[in-house]
mmCIF file of C-alpha atoms in Angstrom:
data_model
loop_
_atom_site.group_PDB
_atom_site.id
_atom_site.type_symbol
_atom_site.label_atom_id
_atom_site.label_comp_id
_atom_site.label_asym_id
_atom_site.label_seq_id
_atom_site.Cartn_x
_atom_site.Cartn_y
_atom_site.Cartn_z
ATOM 1 C CA MET A 1 13.907 -10.716 -15.865
ATOM 2 C CA LYS A 2 11.085 -8.630 -17.225
ATOM 3 C CA ILE A 3 11.550 -5.045 -16.068
ATOM 4 C CA VAL A 4 8.984 -2.295 -16.614
ATOM 5 C CA VAL A 5 10.120 1.330 -16.377
ATOM 6 C CA LEU A 6 7.549 4.058 -15.745
ATOM 7 C CA LEU A 7 8.555 7.223 -17.609
ATOM 8 C CA LYS A 8 7.142 10.722 -17.698
ATOM 9 C CA GLN A 9 7.872 13.362 -20.305
ATOM 10 C CA THR A 10 8.595 16.712 -18.650
ATOM 11 C CA PHE A 11 9.826 20.171 -19.565
ATOM 12 C CA ASP A 12 13.540 20.471 -20.132
ATOM 13 C CA THR A 13 14.929 21.708 -16.818
ATOM 14 C CA GLU A 14 16.434 24.698 -18.653
ATOM 15 C CA GLU A 15 13.094 25.807 -20.114
ATOM 16 C CA LYS A 16 11.506 29.082 -19.078
ATOM 17 C CA ILE A 17 7.969 28.382 -17.895
ATOM 18 C CA ILE A 18 5.341 30.717 -19.362
ATOM 19 C CA VAL A 19 1.890 30.879 -17.766
ATOM 20 C CA THR A 20 -0.879 32.330 -19.917
ATOM 21 C CA GLY A 21 -4.599 32.205 -19.358
ATOM 22 C CA GLY A 22 -4.300 30.066 -16.247
ATOM 23 C CA SER A 23 -2.259 27.318 -17.901
ATOM 24 C CA VAL A 24 1.331 26.603 -18.896
ATOM 25 C CA ASP A 25 2.099 27.488 -22.512
ATOM 26 C CA ASP A 26 4.100 24.537 -23.841
ATOM 27 C CA SER A 27 3.748 25.343 -27.543
ATOM 28 C CA ALA A 28 7.443 26.155 -27.945
ATOM 29 C CA ALA A 29 8.804 24.122 -25.056
ATOM 30 C CA LYS A 30 11.421 21.408 -25.320
ATOM 31 C CA PHE A 31 10.462 18.134 -23.631
ATOM 32 C CA ILE A 32 12.719 15.456 -22.165
ATOM 33 C CA ILE A 33 12.452 12.276 -20.112
ATOM 34 C CA ASN A 34 12.022 13.207 -16.462
ATOM 35 C CA PRO A 35 15.639 13.157 -15.138
ATOM 36 C CA TYR A 36 14.810 10.837 -12.229
ATOM 37 C CA ASP A 37 13.145 8.420 -14.637
ATOM 38 C CA GLU A 38 16.398 8.387 -16.611
ATOM 39 C CA TYR A 39 18.098 6.874 -13.558
ATOM 40 C CA ALA A 40 15.378 4.210 -13.434
ATOM 41 C CA LEU A 41 15.794 3.438 -17.139
ATOM 42 C CA GLU A 42 19.566 3.160 -16.876
ATOM 43 C CA GLU A 43 19.296 0.825 -13.892
ATOM 44 C CA ALA A 44 16.777 -1.356 -15.724
ATOM 45 C CA ILE A 45 19.139 -1.720 -18.677
ATOM 46 C CA ARG A 46 22.047 -2.586 -16.383
ATOM 47 C CA LEU A 47 20.016 -5.224 -14.539
ATOM 48 C CA ARG A 48 18.829 -6.717 -17.824
ATOM 49 C CA ASP A 49 22.402 -6.913 -19.088
ATOM 50 C CA GLN A 50 23.419 -8.703 -15.874
ATOM 51 C CA HIS A 51 20.498 -11.118 -15.528
ATOM 52 C CA GLY A 52 18.988 -11.302 -19.016
ATOM 53 C CA GLY A 53 15.398 -10.555 -19.942
ATOM 54 C CA GLN A 54 13.777 -7.431 -21.361
ATOM 55 C CA VAL A 55 13.084 -3.809 -20.511
ATOM 56 C CA ILE A 56 9.691 -2.310 -21.326
ATOM 57 C CA ALA A 57 9.346 1.472 -21.152
ATOM 58 C CA VAL A 58 5.844 2.727 -20.326
ATOM 59 C CA THR A 59 4.469 6.247 -20.348
ATOM 60 C CA CYS A 60 1.088 7.931 -20.109
ATOM 61 C CA GLY A 61 0.292 11.006 -22.144
ATOM 62 C CA PRO A 62 -0.454 12.589 -25.522
ATOM 63 C CA GLU A 63 1.167 11.692 -28.823
ATOM 64 C CA ARG A 64 4.224 13.891 -28.202
ATOM 65 C CA THR A 65 5.267 11.560 -25.344
ATOM 66 C CA GLN A 66 6.251 9.001 -27.969
ATOM 67 C CA ASP A 67 9.446 11.027 -28.373
ATOM 68 C CA ALA A 68 10.382 10.065 -24.813
ATOM 69 C CA LEU A 69 9.695 6.412 -25.585
ATOM 70 C CA ARG A 70 11.779 6.542 -28.759
ATOM 71 C CA THR A 71 14.637 7.954 -26.698
ATOM 72 C CA ALA A 72 14.212 5.116 -24.205
ATOM 73 C CA LEU A 73 14.354 2.595 -27.052
ATOM 74 C CA ALA A 74 17.474 4.259 -28.449
ATOM 75 C CA VAL A 75 19.134 4.116 -25.047
ATOM 76 C CA GLY A 76 18.484 0.384 -24.753
ATOM 77 C CA ALA A 77 14.886 -0.487 -23.858
ATOM 78 C CA ASP A 78 13.486 -3.455 -25.795
ATOM 79 C CA GLU A 79 9.869 -2.363 -26.123
ATOM 80 C CA ALA A 80 7.734 0.705 -25.413
ATOM 81 C CA ILE A 81 4.064 1.296 -24.640
ATOM 82 C CA ARG A 82 2.237 4.616 -24.622
ATOM 83 C CA LEU A 83 -1.024 4.868 -22.724
ATOM 84 C CA ASP A 84 -3.132 7.520 -24.455
ATOM 85 C CA ASP A 85 -4.871 9.368 -21.622
ATOM 86 C CA ASP A 86 -6.690 11.693 -24.072
ATOM 87 C CA GLY A 87 -5.812 14.608 -21.789
ATOM 88 C CA SER A 88 -8.408 13.653 -19.200
ATOM 89 C CA PHE A 89 -6.063 13.050 -16.247
ATOM 90 C CA GLY A 90 -4.603 16.542 -15.955
ATOM 91 C CA ASP A 91 -2.605 16.735 -12.710
ATOM 92 C CA ASP A 92 -4.480 13.889 -11.034
ATOM 93 C CA GLY A 93 -2.052 11.223 -9.821
ATOM 94 C CA TYR A 94 -4.820 8.874 -8.702
ATOM 95 C CA ALA A 95 -6.234 8.410 -12.181
ATOM 96 C CA ALA A 96 -2.788 8.106 -13.773
ATOM 97 C CA ALA A 97 -1.748 5.455 -11.235
ATOM 98 C CA ALA A 98 -4.953 3.476 -11.734
ATOM 99 C CA ALA A 99 -4.476 3.457 -15.505
ATOM 100 C CA LEU A 100 -0.771 2.592 -15.340
ATOM 101 C CA ALA A 101 -1.437 -0.237 -12.886
ATOM 102 C CA ALA A 102 -4.054 -1.677 -15.239
ATOM 103 C CA LEU A 103 -1.571 -1.439 -18.109
ATOM 104 C CA VAL A 104 1.342 -2.985 -16.194
ATOM 105 C CA LYS A 105 -0.545 -5.828 -14.491
ATOM 106 C CA PRO A 106 -0.929 -8.130 -17.551
ATOM 107 C CA LEU A 107 2.769 -7.635 -18.358
ATOM 108 C CA GLU A 108 3.598 -9.546 -15.143
ATOM 109 C CA PRO A 109 6.959 -7.835 -14.547
ATOM 110 C CA ASP A 110 9.592 -9.115 -12.139
ATOM 111 C CA LEU A 111 10.546 -5.550 -11.309
ATOM 112 C CA VAL A 112 9.023 -2.100 -11.845
ATOM 113 C CA LEU A 113 11.335 0.929 -11.751
ATOM 114 C CA ALA A 114 10.427 4.620 -11.732
ATOM 115 C CA GLY A 115 11.927 7.967 -10.790
ATOM 116 C CA LEU A 116 11.628 9.275 -7.239
ATOM 117 C CA PHE A 117 9.543 12.243 -8.402
ATOM 118 C CA ALA A 118 8.675 14.339 -11.453
ATOM 119 C CA VAL A 119 10.590 17.604 -11.810
ATOM 120 C CA ASP A 120 7.677 19.438 -13.426
ATOM 121 C CA SER A 121 5.120 18.939 -10.649
ATOM 122 C CA GLY A 122 7.326 17.834 -7.743
ATOM 123 C CA ALA A 123 4.933 14.927 -7.192
ATOM 124 C CA GLY A 124 6.237 11.465 -6.411
ATOM 125 C CA SER A 125 3.211 9.391 -5.452
ATOM 126 C CA VAL A 126 2.154 7.847 -8.782
ATOM 127 C CA ALA A 127 4.704 5.012 -8.760
ATOM 128 C CA LEU A 128 3.922 4.147 -5.138
ATOM 129 C CA GLN A 129 0.205 4.135 -5.901
ATOM 130 C CA VAL A 130 0.927 1.730 -8.754
ATOM 131 C CA ALA A 131 2.766 -0.544 -6.311
ATOM 132 C CA GLU A 132 -0.174 -0.434 -3.917
ATOM 133 C CA ARG A 133 -2.666 -1.274 -6.645
ATOM 134 C CA LEU A 134 -0.556 -4.178 -7.871
ATOM 135 C CA GLY A 135 0.105 -5.435 -4.358
ATOM 136 C CA LEU A 136 3.870 -5.065 -4.798
ATOM 137 C CA PRO A 137 6.402 -4.374 -2.041
ATOM 138 C CA HIS A 138 8.328 -1.212 -2.768
ATOM 139 C CA ALA A 139 11.431 0.743 -1.806
ATOM 140 C CA SER A 140 11.910 4.428 -2.583
ATOM 141 C CA ALA A 141 14.904 6.713 -3.157
ATOM 142 C CA ALA A 142 17.271 3.914 -4.184
ATOM 143 C CA VAL A 143 20.938 4.815 -4.638
ATOM 144 C CA LYS A 144 22.079 1.218 -5.202
ATOM 145 C CA VAL A 145 20.132 -1.804 -6.462
ATOM 146 C CA SER A 146 21.131 -5.422 -6.973
ATOM 147 C CA VAL A 147 19.186 -8.635 -7.460
ATOM 148 C CA ILE A 148 20.159 -11.556 -5.236
ATOM 149 C CA ALA A 149 19.070 -15.160 -4.836
ATOM 150 C CA ALA A 150 17.291 -16.506 -1.764
ATOM 151 C CA ALA A 151 20.498 -18.132 -0.504
ATOM 152 C CA GLU A 152 22.351 -14.810 -0.582
ATOM 153 C CA ARG A 153 19.525 -13.057 1.189
ATOM 154 C CA ALA A 154 19.508 -15.697 3.960
ATOM 155 C CA GLY A 155 22.988 -14.600 4.992
ATOM 156 C CA LEU A 156 21.892 -10.957 5.188
ATOM 157 C CA ARG A 157 18.555 -11.383 6.965
ATOM 158 C CA ALA A 158 19.924 -11.414 10.503
ATOM 159 C CA ALA A 159 22.138 -8.366 9.902
ATOM 160 C CA LEU A 160 19.250 -6.435 8.374
ATOM 161 C CA ASN A 161 16.815 -7.548 11.089
ATOM 162 C CA GLU A 162 14.056 -8.208 8.548
ATOM 163 C CA VAL A 163 11.017 -10.432 8.593
ATOM 164 C CA ASP A 164 11.486 -13.595 6.560
ATOM 165 C CA ILE A 165 9.400 -13.450 3.378
ATOM 166 C CA GLU A 166 9.757 -16.408 1.024
ATOM 167 C CA ALA A 167 10.758 -15.648 -2.572
ATOM 168 C CA ASP A 168 13.095 -16.992 -5.244
ATOM 169 C CA ARG A 169 14.832 -13.653 -5.742
ATOM 170 C CA TYR A 170 15.122 -10.408 -3.840
ATOM 171 C CA ALA A 171 16.144 -6.836 -4.553
ATOM 172 C CA LEU A 172 18.902 -5.580 -2.279
ATOM 173 C CA VAL A 173 18.315 -1.839 -2.097
ATOM 174 C CA GLU A 174 20.385 0.917 -0.549
ATOM 175 C CA ARG A 175 18.045 3.847 0.125
ATOM 176 C CA ASP A 176 18.731 7.522 0.648
ATOM 177 C CA VAL A 177 17.210 8.565 3.972
ATOM 178 C CA GLU A 178 17.872 12.294 4.441
ATOM 179 C CA GLY A 179 21.647 12.389 4.631
ATOM 180 C CA ASP A 180 22.197 8.728 5.476
ATOM 181 C CA THR A 181 21.461 5.369 3.837
ATOM 182 C CA GLU A 182 19.358 2.371 4.769
ATOM 183 C CA THR A 183 19.816 -1.111 3.310
ATOM 184 C CA VAL A 184 16.739 -3.287 2.817
ATOM 185 C CA THR A 185 15.749 -6.391 0.881
ATOM 186 C CA ILE A 186 12.353 -6.820 -0.743
ATOM 187 C CA PRO A 187 11.014 -9.923 -2.490
ATOM 188 C CA LEU A 188 10.465 -9.827 -6.233
ATOM 189 C CA PRO A 189 8.267 -8.848 -7.951
ATOM 190 C CA ALA A 190 8.602 -5.359 -6.488
ATOM 191 C CA LEU A 191 8.685 -1.659 -7.341
ATOM 192 C CA ILE A 192 11.654 0.635 -6.717
ATOM 193 C CA THR A 193 11.993 4.384 -7.257
ATOM 194 C CA ALA A 194 15.357 5.862 -8.242
ATOM 195 C CA GLN A 195 17.167 8.680 -6.466
ATOM 196 C CA GLN A 196 19.842 10.874 -8.018
ATOM 197 C CA GLY A 197 23.200 9.115 -7.763
ATOM 198 C CA LEU A 198 21.897 5.625 -8.484
ATOM 199 C CA ASN A 199 23.910 5.598 -11.706
ATOM 200 C CA GLU A 200 25.064 7.762 -14.604
ATOM 201 C CA PRO A 201 22.458 7.599 -17.408
ATOM 202 C CA ARG A 202 23.857 6.937 -20.856
ATOM 203 C CA TYR A 203 23.116 8.940 -23.996
ATOM 204 C CA PRO A 204 21.526 7.405 -27.092
ATOM 205 C CA SER A 205 24.151 6.282 -29.591
ATOM 206 C CA LEU A 206 23.736 6.506 -33.370
ATOM 207 C CA PRO A 207 23.447 2.695 -33.685
ATOM 208 C CA GLY A 208 20.933 2.754 -30.833
ATOM 209 C CA ILE A 209 18.848 5.396 -32.594
ATOM 210 C CA MET A 210 18.811 3.304 -35.762
ATOM 211 C CA LYS A 211 17.859 0.124 -33.875
ATOM 212 C CA ALA A 212 15.078 1.976 -32.052
ATOM 213 C CA LYS A 213 13.226 2.413 -35.343
ATOM 214 C CA ARG A 214 12.774 -1.354 -35.544
ATOM 215 C CA LYS A 215 11.742 -1.907 -31.934
ATOM 216 C CA PRO A 216 8.047 -2.274 -31.026
ATOM 217 C CA LEU A 217 6.252 0.843 -29.826
ATOM 218 C CA ARG A 218 2.519 0.510 -29.379
ATOM 219 C CA THR A 219 -0.282 2.738 -28.163
ATOM 220 C CA VAL A 220 -3.003 1.565 -25.783
ATOM 221 C CA ALA A 221 -6.283 3.441 -25.378
ATOM 222 C CA LEU A 222 -8.017 3.824 -22.019
ATOM 223 C CA SER A 223 -10.968 1.853 -23.359
ATOM 224 C CA GLU A 224 -8.715 -1.211 -23.708
ATOM 225 C CA LEU A 225 -7.882 -1.327 -20.000
ATOM 226 C CA ALA A 226 -9.508 -3.500 -17.361
ATOM 227 C CA VAL A 227 -9.250 -1.160 -14.397
ATOM 228 C CA ASN A 228 -9.527 -2.527 -10.873
ATOM 229 C CA GLY A 229 -9.689 -0.811 -7.533
ATOM 230 C CA PRO A 230 -6.718 -0.673 -5.130
ATOM 231 C CA SER A 231 -5.210 -3.965 -3.956
ATOM 232 C CA THR A 232 -7.104 -3.721 -0.672
ATOM 233 C CA ASP A 233 -10.229 -4.400 -2.749
ATOM 234 C CA ALA A 234 -8.653 -7.140 -4.833
ATOM 235 C CA ALA A 235 -11.778 -9.271 -4.621
ATOM 236 C CA ALA A 236 -13.901 -6.569 -6.200
ATOM 237 C CA ALA A 237 -15.050 -6.970 -9.767
ATOM 238 C CA SER A 238 -13.416 -4.983 -12.542
ATOM 239 C CA LEU A 239 -14.620 -1.423 -12.846
ATOM 240 C CA SER A 240 -15.035 0.505 -16.047
ATOM 241 C CA PRO A 241 -12.343 3.074 -16.843
ATOM 242 C CA ALA A 242 -14.912 5.840 -16.596
ATOM 243 C CA SER A 243 -15.734 5.001 -12.976
ATOM 244 C CA ASP A 244 -12.239 4.330 -11.613
ATOM 245 C CA LEU A 245 -10.296 6.841 -13.681
ATOM 246 C CA SER A 246 -12.319 9.880 -12.748
ATOM 247 C CA PRO A 247 -9.929 12.523 -11.299
ATOM 248 C CA ARG A 248 -9.832 12.935 -7.512
ATOM 249 C CA THR A 249 -8.041 16.289 -7.656
ATOM 250 C CA VAL A 250 -8.792 19.392 -9.691
ATOM 251 C CA ARG A 251 -6.503 22.345 -10.345
ATOM 252 C CA THR A 252 -8.442 25.459 -9.395
ATOM 253 C CA ARG A 253 -5.836 28.084 -10.258
ATOM 254 C CA LEU A 254 -2.390 28.388 -11.790
ATOM 255 C CA SER A 255 -0.467 31.634 -11.752
ATOM 256 C CA ALA A 256 3.097 32.787 -12.180
ATOM 257 C CA PRO A 257 4.939 33.991 -9.065
ATOM 258 C CA PRO A 258 4.891 37.763 -8.549
ATOM 259 C CA PRO A 259 7.803 39.722 -10.031
ATOM 260 C CA ARG A 260 10.797 39.863 -7.778
ATOM 261 C CA ALA A 261 10.973 43.174 -5.920
ATOM 262 C CA ALA A 262 14.080 45.333 -6.111
ATOM 263 C CA GLY A 263 16.647 44.756 -3.387
ATOM 264 C CA LYS A 264 17.296 47.174 -0.545
ATOM 265 C CA LYS A 265 20.668 48.356 0.634
ATOM 266 C CA LEU A 266 20.880 49.049 4.353
ATOM 267 C CA ALA A 267 23.091 51.938 5.389
ATOM 268 C CA GLY A 268 24.657 52.844 8.694
ATOM 269 C CA ALA A 269 26.798 51.086 11.266
ATOM 270 C CA PRO A 270 26.563 47.287 11.616
ATOM 271 C CA ALA A 271 24.290 47.606 14.649
ATOM 272 C CA GLU A 272 21.979 49.972 12.755
ATOM 273 C CA GLN A 273 21.903 47.641 9.748
ATOM 274 C CA ALA A 274 21.029 44.688 11.979
ATOM 275 C CA SER A 275 18.227 46.660 13.613
ATOM 276 C CA ALA A 276 16.845 47.789 10.247
ATOM 277 C CA LEU A 277 17.032 44.228 8.885
ATOM 278 C CA THR A 278 15.168 42.874 11.890
ATOM 279 C CA GLU A 279 12.444 45.469 11.430
ATOM 280 C CA LEU A 280 12.074 44.637 7.717
ATOM 281 C CA LEU A 281 11.855 40.910 8.445
ATOM 282 C CA ARG A 282 9.143 41.639 10.996
ATOM 283 C CA THR A 283 7.045 44.208 9.122
ATOM 284 C CA GLU A 284 7.529 43.373 5.425
ATOM 285 C CA ALA A 285 8.648 39.752 5.167
ATOM 286 C CA LYS A 286 6.477 38.739 8.150
ATOM 287 C CA LEU A 287 9.113 36.233 9.192
ATOM 288 C CA LEU A 288 9.425 37.384 12.791
#
């Protein structure tokens, strides 16, 4: 199996975010692999170890994002690719998805894995946009993933009440659906996003770190991509990166939250406290 993992480098979750001049000051920040992408990477390595093949880690960003790829290689990925977006994408998921889809398409993966969402922005649409552009079926918020043959899936189809879609192999996915789980099968190639609890990501070992230095890590420029429109326009001719990678969203303002106000202590009998609290919720908090 050829498995591609979409990674994003984000702030360490313990970092204090500093906003200056309308932008986040990351000059002294520590960066890590997005935690949800770590679940995707771990699952890719486990599936490769079970079924054979290779794991290719892919990210989009400036030169510092190579640190995330080197970590992925040390953990167990076989190859890494950095798409140099020259800082033009900003917060625009549309452009990032278009570029990543163009990068992934010639790799012809059997499976694409990504995290459910990015902890820095809270956004989780890029991977699903990639699936749409590549015409891949997808399942989100996976808490269990296995690859099964067509014969195994035939025995499950009636129980799962699914439409029969012909394929040699399928992904059997257990999805988190707001407090419960749903089990689905999707034909490969496909894209799956990882939810917390899918696995326990491993740490890079010293031998892994040493081996990572010899593994291929290459950089691809935007100008090298053949960018197409979404899969609904699959018959359209290739578009230039400049036309299809232009951002669809623009950040107009970024500001830190206001300082937290001092707390208030309500005095009096319980009934008086309840009355005062109700009045504060109505007049100050505007919640009632």
